[in-house]
Coordinates of C-alpha atoms in Angstrom, one line a residue:
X1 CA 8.8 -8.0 -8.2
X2 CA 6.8 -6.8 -5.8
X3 CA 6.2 -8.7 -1.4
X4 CA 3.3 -9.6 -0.2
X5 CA 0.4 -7.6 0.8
X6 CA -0.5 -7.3 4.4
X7 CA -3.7 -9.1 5.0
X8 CA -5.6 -10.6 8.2
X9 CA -3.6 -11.6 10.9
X10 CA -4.4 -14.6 13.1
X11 CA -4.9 -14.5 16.9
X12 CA -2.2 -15.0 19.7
X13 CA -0.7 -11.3 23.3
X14 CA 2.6 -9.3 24.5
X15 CA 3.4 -7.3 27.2
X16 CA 7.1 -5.7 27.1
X17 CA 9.3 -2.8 28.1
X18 CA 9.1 1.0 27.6
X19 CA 9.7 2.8 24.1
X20 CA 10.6 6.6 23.0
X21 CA 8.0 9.0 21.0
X22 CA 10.4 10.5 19.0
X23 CA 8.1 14.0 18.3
X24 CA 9.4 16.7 16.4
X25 CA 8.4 20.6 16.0
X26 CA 5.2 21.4 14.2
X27 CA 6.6 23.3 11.2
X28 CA 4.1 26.0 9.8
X29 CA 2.1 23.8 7.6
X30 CA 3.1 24.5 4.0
X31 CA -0.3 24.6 1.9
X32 CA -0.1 25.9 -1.7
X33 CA -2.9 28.0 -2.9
X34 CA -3.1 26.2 -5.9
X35 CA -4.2 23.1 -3.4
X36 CA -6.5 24.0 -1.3
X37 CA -10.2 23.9 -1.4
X38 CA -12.7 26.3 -1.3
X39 CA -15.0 26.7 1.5
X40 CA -17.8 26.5 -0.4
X41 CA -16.6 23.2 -2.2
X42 CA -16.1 21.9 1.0
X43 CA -19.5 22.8 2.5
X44 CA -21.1 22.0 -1.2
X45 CA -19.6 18.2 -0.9
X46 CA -20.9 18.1 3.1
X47 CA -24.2 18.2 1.4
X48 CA -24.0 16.2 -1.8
X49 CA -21.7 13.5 -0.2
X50 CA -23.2 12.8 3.4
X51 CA -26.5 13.6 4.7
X52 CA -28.8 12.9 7.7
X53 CA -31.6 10.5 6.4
X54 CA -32.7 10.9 10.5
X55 CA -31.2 12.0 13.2
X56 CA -33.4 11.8 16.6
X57 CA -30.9 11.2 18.8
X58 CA -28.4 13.9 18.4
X59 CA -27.0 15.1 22.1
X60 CA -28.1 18.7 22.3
X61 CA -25.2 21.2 21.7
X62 CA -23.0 21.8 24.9
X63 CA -23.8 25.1 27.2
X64 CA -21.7 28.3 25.7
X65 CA -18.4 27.9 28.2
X66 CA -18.6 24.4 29.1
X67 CA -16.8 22.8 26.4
X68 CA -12.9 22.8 25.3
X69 CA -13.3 24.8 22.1
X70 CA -13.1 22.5 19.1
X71 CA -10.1 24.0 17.5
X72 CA -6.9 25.6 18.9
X73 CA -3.8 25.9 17.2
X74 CA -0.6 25.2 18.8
X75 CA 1.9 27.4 19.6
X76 CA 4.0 26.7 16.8
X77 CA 1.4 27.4 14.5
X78 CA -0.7 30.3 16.4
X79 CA 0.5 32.9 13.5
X80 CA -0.8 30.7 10.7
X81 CA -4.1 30.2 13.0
X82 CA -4.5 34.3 12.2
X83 CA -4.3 33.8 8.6
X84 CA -7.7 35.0 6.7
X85 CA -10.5 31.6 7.0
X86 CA -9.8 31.2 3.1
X87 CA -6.7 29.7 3.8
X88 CA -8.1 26.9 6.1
X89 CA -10.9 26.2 4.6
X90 CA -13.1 23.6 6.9
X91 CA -16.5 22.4 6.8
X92 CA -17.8 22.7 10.0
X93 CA -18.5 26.6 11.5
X94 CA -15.3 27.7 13.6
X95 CA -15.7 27.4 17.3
X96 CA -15.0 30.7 19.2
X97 CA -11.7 31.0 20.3
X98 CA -11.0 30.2 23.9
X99 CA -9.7 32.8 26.4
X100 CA -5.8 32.4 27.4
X101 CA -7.4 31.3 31.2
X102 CA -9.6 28.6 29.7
X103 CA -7.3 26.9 27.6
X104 CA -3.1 26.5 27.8
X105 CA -1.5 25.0 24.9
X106 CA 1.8 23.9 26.6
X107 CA 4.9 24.6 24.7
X108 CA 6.7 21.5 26.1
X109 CA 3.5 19.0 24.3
X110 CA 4.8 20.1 20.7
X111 CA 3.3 17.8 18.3
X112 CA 0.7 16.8 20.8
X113 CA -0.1 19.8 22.2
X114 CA -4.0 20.4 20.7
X115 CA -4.4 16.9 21.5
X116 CA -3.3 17.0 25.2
X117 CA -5.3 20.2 25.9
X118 CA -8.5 18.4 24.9
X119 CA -7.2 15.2 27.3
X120 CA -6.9 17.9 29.9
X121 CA -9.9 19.3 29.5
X122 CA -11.7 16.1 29.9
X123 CA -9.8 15.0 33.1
X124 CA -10.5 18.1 34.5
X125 CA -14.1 17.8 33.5
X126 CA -14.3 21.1 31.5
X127 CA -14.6 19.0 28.4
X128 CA -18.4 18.0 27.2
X129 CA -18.0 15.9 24.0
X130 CA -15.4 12.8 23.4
X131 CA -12.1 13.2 22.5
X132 CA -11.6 11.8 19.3
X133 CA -8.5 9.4 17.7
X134 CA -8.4 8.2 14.1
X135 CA -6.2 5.6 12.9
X136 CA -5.7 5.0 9.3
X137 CA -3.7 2.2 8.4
X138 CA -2.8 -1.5 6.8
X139 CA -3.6 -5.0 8.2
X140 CA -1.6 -4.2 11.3
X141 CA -4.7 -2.0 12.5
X142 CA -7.5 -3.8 10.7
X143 CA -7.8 -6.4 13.0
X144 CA -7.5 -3.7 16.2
X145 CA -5.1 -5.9 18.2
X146 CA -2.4 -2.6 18.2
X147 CA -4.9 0.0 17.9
X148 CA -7.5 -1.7 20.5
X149 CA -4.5 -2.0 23.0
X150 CA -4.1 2.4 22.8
X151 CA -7.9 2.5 22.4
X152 CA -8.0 0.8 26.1
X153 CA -5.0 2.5 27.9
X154 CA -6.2 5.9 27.2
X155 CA -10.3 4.9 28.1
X156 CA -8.8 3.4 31.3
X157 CA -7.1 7.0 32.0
X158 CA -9.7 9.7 30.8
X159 CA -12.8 7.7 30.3
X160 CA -14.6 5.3 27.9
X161 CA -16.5 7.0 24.8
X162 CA -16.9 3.9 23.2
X163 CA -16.3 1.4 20.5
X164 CA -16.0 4.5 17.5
X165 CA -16.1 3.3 13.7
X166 CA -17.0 -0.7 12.5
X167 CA -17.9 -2.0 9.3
X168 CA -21.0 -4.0 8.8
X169 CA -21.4 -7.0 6.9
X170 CA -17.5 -7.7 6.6
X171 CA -17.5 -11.6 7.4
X172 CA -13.7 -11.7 8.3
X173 CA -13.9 -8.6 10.7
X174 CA -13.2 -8.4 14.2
X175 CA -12.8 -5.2 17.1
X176 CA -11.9 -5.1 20.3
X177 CA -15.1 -5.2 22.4
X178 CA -18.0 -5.9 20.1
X179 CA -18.9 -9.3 18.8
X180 CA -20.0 -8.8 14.6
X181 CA -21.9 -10.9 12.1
X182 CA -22.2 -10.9 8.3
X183 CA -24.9 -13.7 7.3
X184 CA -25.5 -14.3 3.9
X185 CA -23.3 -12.8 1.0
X186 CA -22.1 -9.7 0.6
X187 CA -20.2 -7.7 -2.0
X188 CA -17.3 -5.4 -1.1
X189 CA -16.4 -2.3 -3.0
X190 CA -14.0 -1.6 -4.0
X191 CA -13.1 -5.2 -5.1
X192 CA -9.7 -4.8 -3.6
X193 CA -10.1 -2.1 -1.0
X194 CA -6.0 -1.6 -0.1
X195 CA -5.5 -1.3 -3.5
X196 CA -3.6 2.2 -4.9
X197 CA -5.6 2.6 -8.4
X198 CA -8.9 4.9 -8.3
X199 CA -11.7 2.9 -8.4
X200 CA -15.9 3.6 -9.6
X201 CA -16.4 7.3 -7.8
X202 CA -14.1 6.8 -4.8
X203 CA -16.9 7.2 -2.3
X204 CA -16.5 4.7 0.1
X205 CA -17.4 6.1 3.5
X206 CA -15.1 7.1 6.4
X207 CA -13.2 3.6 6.1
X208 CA -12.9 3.3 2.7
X209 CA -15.2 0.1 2.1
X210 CA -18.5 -0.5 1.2
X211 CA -20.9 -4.0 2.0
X212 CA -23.8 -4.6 -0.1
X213 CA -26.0 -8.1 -0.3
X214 CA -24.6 -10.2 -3.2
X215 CA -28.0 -12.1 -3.8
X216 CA -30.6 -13.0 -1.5
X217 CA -31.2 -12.3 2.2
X218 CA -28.7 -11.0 4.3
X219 CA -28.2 -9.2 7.7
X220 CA -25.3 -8.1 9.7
X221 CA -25.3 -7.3 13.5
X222 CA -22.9 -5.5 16.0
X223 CA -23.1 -6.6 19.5
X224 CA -21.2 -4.3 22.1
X225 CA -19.9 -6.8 24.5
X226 CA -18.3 -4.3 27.5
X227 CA -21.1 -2.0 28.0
X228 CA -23.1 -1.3 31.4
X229 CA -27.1 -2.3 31.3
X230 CA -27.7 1.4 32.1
X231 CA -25.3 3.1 29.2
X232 CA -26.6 5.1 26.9
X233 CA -25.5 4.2 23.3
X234 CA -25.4 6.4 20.7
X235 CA -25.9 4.5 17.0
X236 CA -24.4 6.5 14.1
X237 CA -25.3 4.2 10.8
X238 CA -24.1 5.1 7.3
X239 CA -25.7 3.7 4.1
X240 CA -25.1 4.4 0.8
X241 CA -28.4 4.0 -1.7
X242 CA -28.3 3.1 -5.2
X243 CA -31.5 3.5 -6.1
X244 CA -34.8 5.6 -4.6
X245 CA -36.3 2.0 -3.2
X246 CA -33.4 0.6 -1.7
X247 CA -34.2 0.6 2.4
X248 CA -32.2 -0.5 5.2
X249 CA -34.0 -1.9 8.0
X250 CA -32.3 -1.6 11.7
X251 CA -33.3 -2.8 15.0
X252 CA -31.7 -2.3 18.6
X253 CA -32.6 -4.8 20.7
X254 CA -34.6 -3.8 22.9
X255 CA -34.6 -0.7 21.5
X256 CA -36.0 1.5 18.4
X257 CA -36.6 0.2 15.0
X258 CA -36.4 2.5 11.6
X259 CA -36.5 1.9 8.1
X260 CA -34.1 3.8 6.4
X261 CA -34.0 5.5 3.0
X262 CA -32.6 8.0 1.3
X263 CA -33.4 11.3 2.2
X264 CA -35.8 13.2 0.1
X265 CA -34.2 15.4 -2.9
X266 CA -30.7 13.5 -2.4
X267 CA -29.8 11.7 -5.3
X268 CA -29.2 7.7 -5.2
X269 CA -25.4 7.4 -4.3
X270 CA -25.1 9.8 -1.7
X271 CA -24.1 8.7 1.5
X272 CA -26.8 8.8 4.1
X273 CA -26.5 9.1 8.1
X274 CA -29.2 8.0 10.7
X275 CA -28.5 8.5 14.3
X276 CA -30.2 6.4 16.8
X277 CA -29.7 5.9 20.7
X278 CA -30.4 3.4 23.1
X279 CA -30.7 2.9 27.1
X280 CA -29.6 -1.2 28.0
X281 CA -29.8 -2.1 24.1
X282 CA -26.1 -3.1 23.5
X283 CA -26.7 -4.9 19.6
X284 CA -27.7 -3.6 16.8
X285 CA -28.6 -5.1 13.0
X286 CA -29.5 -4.6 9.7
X287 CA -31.0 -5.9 6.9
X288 CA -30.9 -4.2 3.8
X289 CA -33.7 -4.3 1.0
X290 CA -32.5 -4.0 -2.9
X291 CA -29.2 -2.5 -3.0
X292 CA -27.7 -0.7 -0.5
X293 CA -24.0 -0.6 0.4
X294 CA -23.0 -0.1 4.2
X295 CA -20.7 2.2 5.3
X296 CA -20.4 1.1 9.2
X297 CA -22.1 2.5 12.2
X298 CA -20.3 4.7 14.8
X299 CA -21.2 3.6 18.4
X300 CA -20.6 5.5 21.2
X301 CA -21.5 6.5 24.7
X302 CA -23.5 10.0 25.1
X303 CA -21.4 12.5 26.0
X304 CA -24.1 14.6 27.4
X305 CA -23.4 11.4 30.4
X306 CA -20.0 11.3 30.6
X307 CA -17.5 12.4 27.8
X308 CA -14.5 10.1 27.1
X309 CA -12.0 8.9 24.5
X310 CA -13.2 7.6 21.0
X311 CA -10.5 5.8 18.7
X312 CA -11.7 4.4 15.4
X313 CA -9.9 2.3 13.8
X314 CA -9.7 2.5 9.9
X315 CA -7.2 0.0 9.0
X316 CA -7.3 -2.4 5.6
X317 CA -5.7 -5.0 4.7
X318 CA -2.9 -4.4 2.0
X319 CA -3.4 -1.1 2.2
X320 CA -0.8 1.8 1.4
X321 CA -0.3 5.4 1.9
X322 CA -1.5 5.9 -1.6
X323 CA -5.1 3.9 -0.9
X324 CA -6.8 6.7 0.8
X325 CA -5.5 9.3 -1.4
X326 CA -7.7 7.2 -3.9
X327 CA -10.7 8.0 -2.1
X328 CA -13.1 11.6 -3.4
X329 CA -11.4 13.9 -1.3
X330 CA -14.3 16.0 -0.7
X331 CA -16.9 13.1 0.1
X332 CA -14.1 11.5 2.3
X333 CA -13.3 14.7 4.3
X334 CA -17.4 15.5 5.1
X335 CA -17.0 12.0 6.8
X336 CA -14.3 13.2 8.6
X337 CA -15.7 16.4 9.7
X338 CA -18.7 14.4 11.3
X339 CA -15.7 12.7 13.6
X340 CA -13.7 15.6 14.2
X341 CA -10.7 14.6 15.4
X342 CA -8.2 15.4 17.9
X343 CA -5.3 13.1 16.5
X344 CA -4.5 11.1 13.6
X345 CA -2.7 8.4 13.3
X346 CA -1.1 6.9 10.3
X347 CA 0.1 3.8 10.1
X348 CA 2.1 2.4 6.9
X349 CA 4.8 0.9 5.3
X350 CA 5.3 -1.9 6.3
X351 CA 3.4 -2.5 2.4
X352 CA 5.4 0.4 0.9
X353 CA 8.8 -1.8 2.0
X354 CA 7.5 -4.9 -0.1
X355 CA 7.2 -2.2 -3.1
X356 CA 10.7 -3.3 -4.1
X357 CA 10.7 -1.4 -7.6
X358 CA 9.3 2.1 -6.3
X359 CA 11.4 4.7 -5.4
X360 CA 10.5 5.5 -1.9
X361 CA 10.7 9.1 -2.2
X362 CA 7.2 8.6 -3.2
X363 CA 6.2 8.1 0.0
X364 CA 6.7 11.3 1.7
X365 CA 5.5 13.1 -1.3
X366 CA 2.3 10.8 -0.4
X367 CA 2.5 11.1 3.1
X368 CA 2.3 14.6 2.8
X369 CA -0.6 14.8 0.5
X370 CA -2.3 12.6 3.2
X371 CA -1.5 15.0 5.8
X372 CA -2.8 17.8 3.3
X373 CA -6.3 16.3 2.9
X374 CA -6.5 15.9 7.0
X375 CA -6.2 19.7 7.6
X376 CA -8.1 21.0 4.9
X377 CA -10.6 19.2 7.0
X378 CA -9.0 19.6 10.5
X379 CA -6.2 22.2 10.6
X380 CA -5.3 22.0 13.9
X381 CA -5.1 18.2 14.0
X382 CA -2.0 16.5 15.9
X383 CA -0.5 13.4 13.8
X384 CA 1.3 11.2 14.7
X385 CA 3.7 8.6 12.2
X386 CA 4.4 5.2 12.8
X387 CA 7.2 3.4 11.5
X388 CA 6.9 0.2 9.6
X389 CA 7.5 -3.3 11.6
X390 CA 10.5 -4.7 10.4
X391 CA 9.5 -7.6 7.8
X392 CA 11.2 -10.6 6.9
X393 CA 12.2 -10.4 3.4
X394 CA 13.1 -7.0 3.0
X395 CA 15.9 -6.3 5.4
X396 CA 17.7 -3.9 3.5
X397 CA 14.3 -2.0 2.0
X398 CA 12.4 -1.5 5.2
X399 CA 14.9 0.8 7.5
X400 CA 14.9 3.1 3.8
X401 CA 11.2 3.3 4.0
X402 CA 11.0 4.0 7.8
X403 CA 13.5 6.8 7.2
X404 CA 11.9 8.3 4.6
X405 CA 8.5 8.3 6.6
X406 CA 10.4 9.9 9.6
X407 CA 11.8 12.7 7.6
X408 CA 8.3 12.8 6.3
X409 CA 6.8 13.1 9.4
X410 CA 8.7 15.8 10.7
X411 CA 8.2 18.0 8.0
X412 CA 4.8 17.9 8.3
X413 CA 4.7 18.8 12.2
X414 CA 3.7 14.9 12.9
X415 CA 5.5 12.9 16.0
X416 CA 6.7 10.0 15.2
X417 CA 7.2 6.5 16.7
X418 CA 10.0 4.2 15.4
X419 CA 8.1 0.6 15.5
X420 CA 11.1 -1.2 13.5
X421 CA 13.3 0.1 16.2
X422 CA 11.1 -0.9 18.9
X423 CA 10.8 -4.4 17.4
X424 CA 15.1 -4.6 17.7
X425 CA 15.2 -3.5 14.3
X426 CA 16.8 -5.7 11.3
X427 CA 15.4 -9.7 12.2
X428 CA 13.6 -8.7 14.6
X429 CA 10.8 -10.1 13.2
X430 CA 12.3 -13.6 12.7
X431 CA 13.6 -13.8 16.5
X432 CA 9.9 -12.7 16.9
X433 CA 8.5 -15.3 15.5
X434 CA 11.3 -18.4 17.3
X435 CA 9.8 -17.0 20.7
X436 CA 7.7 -19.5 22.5
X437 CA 5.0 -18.1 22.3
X438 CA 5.9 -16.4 19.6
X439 CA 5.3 -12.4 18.8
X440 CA 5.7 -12.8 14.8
X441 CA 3.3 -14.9 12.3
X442 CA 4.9 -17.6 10.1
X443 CA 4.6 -15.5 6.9
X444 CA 7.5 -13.2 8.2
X445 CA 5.7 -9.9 8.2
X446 CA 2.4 -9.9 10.7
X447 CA 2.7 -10.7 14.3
X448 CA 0.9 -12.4 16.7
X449 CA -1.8 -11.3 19.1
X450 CA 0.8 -11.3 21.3
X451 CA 3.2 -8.9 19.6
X452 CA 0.6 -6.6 18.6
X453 CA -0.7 -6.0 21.8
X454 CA 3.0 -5.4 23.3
X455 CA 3.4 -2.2 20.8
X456 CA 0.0 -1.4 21.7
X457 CA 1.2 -1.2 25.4
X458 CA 4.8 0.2 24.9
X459 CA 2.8 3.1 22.2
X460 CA 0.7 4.2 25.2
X461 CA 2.9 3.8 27.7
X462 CA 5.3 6.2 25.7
X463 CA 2.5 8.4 25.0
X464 CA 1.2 8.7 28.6
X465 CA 4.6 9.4 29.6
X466 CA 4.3 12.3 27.6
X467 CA 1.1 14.0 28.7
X468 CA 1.1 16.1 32.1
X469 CA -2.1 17.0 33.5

């Protein structure tokens, strides 16, 4: 028997008291030969897997010295960081390191301590490019109640970068700060994109789902609802041909207008990139011709203006630990390389509890295959865990999974945040959900608007509390 999937949840808003990170020591990162890539593979799927159909806009590469190095190990894992390049292979060309003046990795940060540097770096205006957050995770994120309210707290503190990752054409989508519209139909691919089964070739762009028009016209639009008439927006779009005449028309209003195609000498099914930038022009849409799937667009500020925090949020409904570990490793971690970023976070389980008949010793093994495919890609990449809410109809099941992710988590070097805990732990979620207003749904596993946004607040409050400058 397995509990229900978390899908969509509905709108309602919190606002509570403080929580504890509970972060742990970075571990050397345990990486069997027999598991890693080679550099070349990685660079060969950069190239086969995601090119630049255009890219006009791309801000010019900061002066030598005026940017925080890309990539600087912490202290707890500066002898690995002196291991030959073949065992951290990456896909992007190593930054030079950074002189001991220039950059302090504070021994008191531990988990977070790459992460806060950058932060640092920014507030003390030695940084030139964003600083960038991923969050991978279920329907708790995919709606960007939780994620939106971190996404805001630390834009508030070290600058706003802009909106990061969205989908296109995804009628039942929403983000904090952009308005989005899917006319017409469109197909999704995978068919069930939190599912755990590979699926077709497992490329499906950065957030693991692709939009194409089912049958006659369609267009999809992003409208970005908080930005300044003079801001400069920079328009990453992603598009994924299936043949050599599929095109994808896009206008910025106001702005430019391109066709896209596929770049010459790719083959159809490679993802394609095409950066564009705009001065005012806050929406964008598309309208694709023949088959194209879309990938999403990546909006945010120019750096080369004012650097500031990114977050994208890649949550799915339904999804598990096990969904992007579905994905083509190699086309998935290119996509990931083009983000580069400072901290991941992964939130899950909250699914895995309603898995009533797996042994959750999967879960770590899966967690840390997760973690795995992140620093093959980034190896210097701070993560950070999140515990499962606490969910109605496993009472008994859910504190087993968040244990098991906690362990996880701390043998892989990740902090960790105990969200059943902070919730109040077994029925939390049914007092929740009594409140007037309440801060849990009716179906005894999502929350409300309300509660969402109150662990997005306590998150960065606890997180905050944590960074010195």
């Amino acid at each position: 028997m397995r509990g229900a999937s978390c899908s969509a949840p509905r709108a309602e808003i919190p606002g509570r008291d403080v929580a504890r990170l509970r972060p742990a020591r970075r571990p050397p990162a345990r990486r069997p030969a027999a598991a890693l890539l080679s550099t070349a593979a990685l660079l060969s799927a950069a190239a086969l897997g995601c090119s630049s159909a255009r890219d006009p806009a791309a801000p010019p590469a900061p002066e030598a010295g005026s940017a925080l190095p890309a990539r600087v190990a912490p202290p707890s894992r500066l002898a690995e960081a002196a291991a030959p390049a073949a065992s951290a292979p990456r896909l992007a060309e190593a930054a030079p390191a950074p002189s001991p003046e220039r950059e302090l990795l504070r021994l008191e940060d531990g988990p977070y301590a790459h992460f806060f540097a950058a932060l640092r770096a920014l507030e003390q205006g030695r940084r030139k490019d964003h600083v960038r957050v991923a969050w991978l995770g279920d329907s708790h994120a995919a709606a960007d109640f939780w994620s939106g309210a971190l996404r805001t707290a630390l834009q508030r503190r070290f600058g706003d970068g802009g909106l990061g990752f969205l989908h296109l054409g995804y009628a039942s989508y929403r983000h904090d700060g952009a308005r989005l519209t899917a006319e017409g139909k469109w197909r999704t691919r995978p068919k069930t994109p939190g599912g755990s089964a590979p699926v077709d070739d497992g490329v499906f762009g950065l957030g693991g789902i692709l939009f194409s028009a089912q049958h006659g016209p369609a267009r999809a639009e992003v409208a970005v609802t908080a930005a300044k008439p003079t801001t400069r927006l920079l328009w990453d779009v992603c598009f994924r041909p299936s043949a050599r005449a599929d095109e994808l028309a896009v206008t910025i209003s106001g702005g430019p207008s391109e066709i896209l195609r596929g770049a010459a000498g790719d083959a159809p099914g490679a993802l394609q990139h095409a950066k564009l930038a705009s001065v005012g022009a806050t929406t964008l849409s598309v309208v694709p011709s023949g088959a194209p799937e879309l990938c999403g667009v990546v909006v945010e500020t120019d750096p080369e203006d004012k650097p500031g925090v990114v977050l994208d949020t890649l949550g799915i409904n339904g999804a598990r630990l096990a969904t992007p570990l579905r994905w083509d490793e190699l086309s998935w971690a290119a996509e990931l390389a083009r983000r580069s970023p400072e901290l991941v976070v992964l939130e899950y389980g909250t699914n895995e509890a309603g898995d009533v008949t797996t042994d959750p010793s999967l879960y770590a093994r899966q967690l840390s295959e997760l973690l795995a495919r992140v620093r093959r890609v980034e190896p210097d990449v701070d993560c950070l865990v999140l515990a499962p809410t606490d969910r109605k109809d496993t009472p008994e099941r859910t504190p087993v999974v968040r244990d098991v992710l906690r362990d996880a988590a701390r043998e892989g070097g990740c902090a960790f945040w105990d969200t059943y805990e902070e919730m109040g732990g077994r029925s939390s979620i049914e007092a929740w959900y009594r409140e007037r207003p309440p801060r849990a749904s009716r179906d005894g596993v999502h929350l409300t608007f309300r509660g969402y946004r109150e662990l997005g607040v306590k998150l960065s409050n606890d997180l905050l509390e944590r960074y010195r400058p």
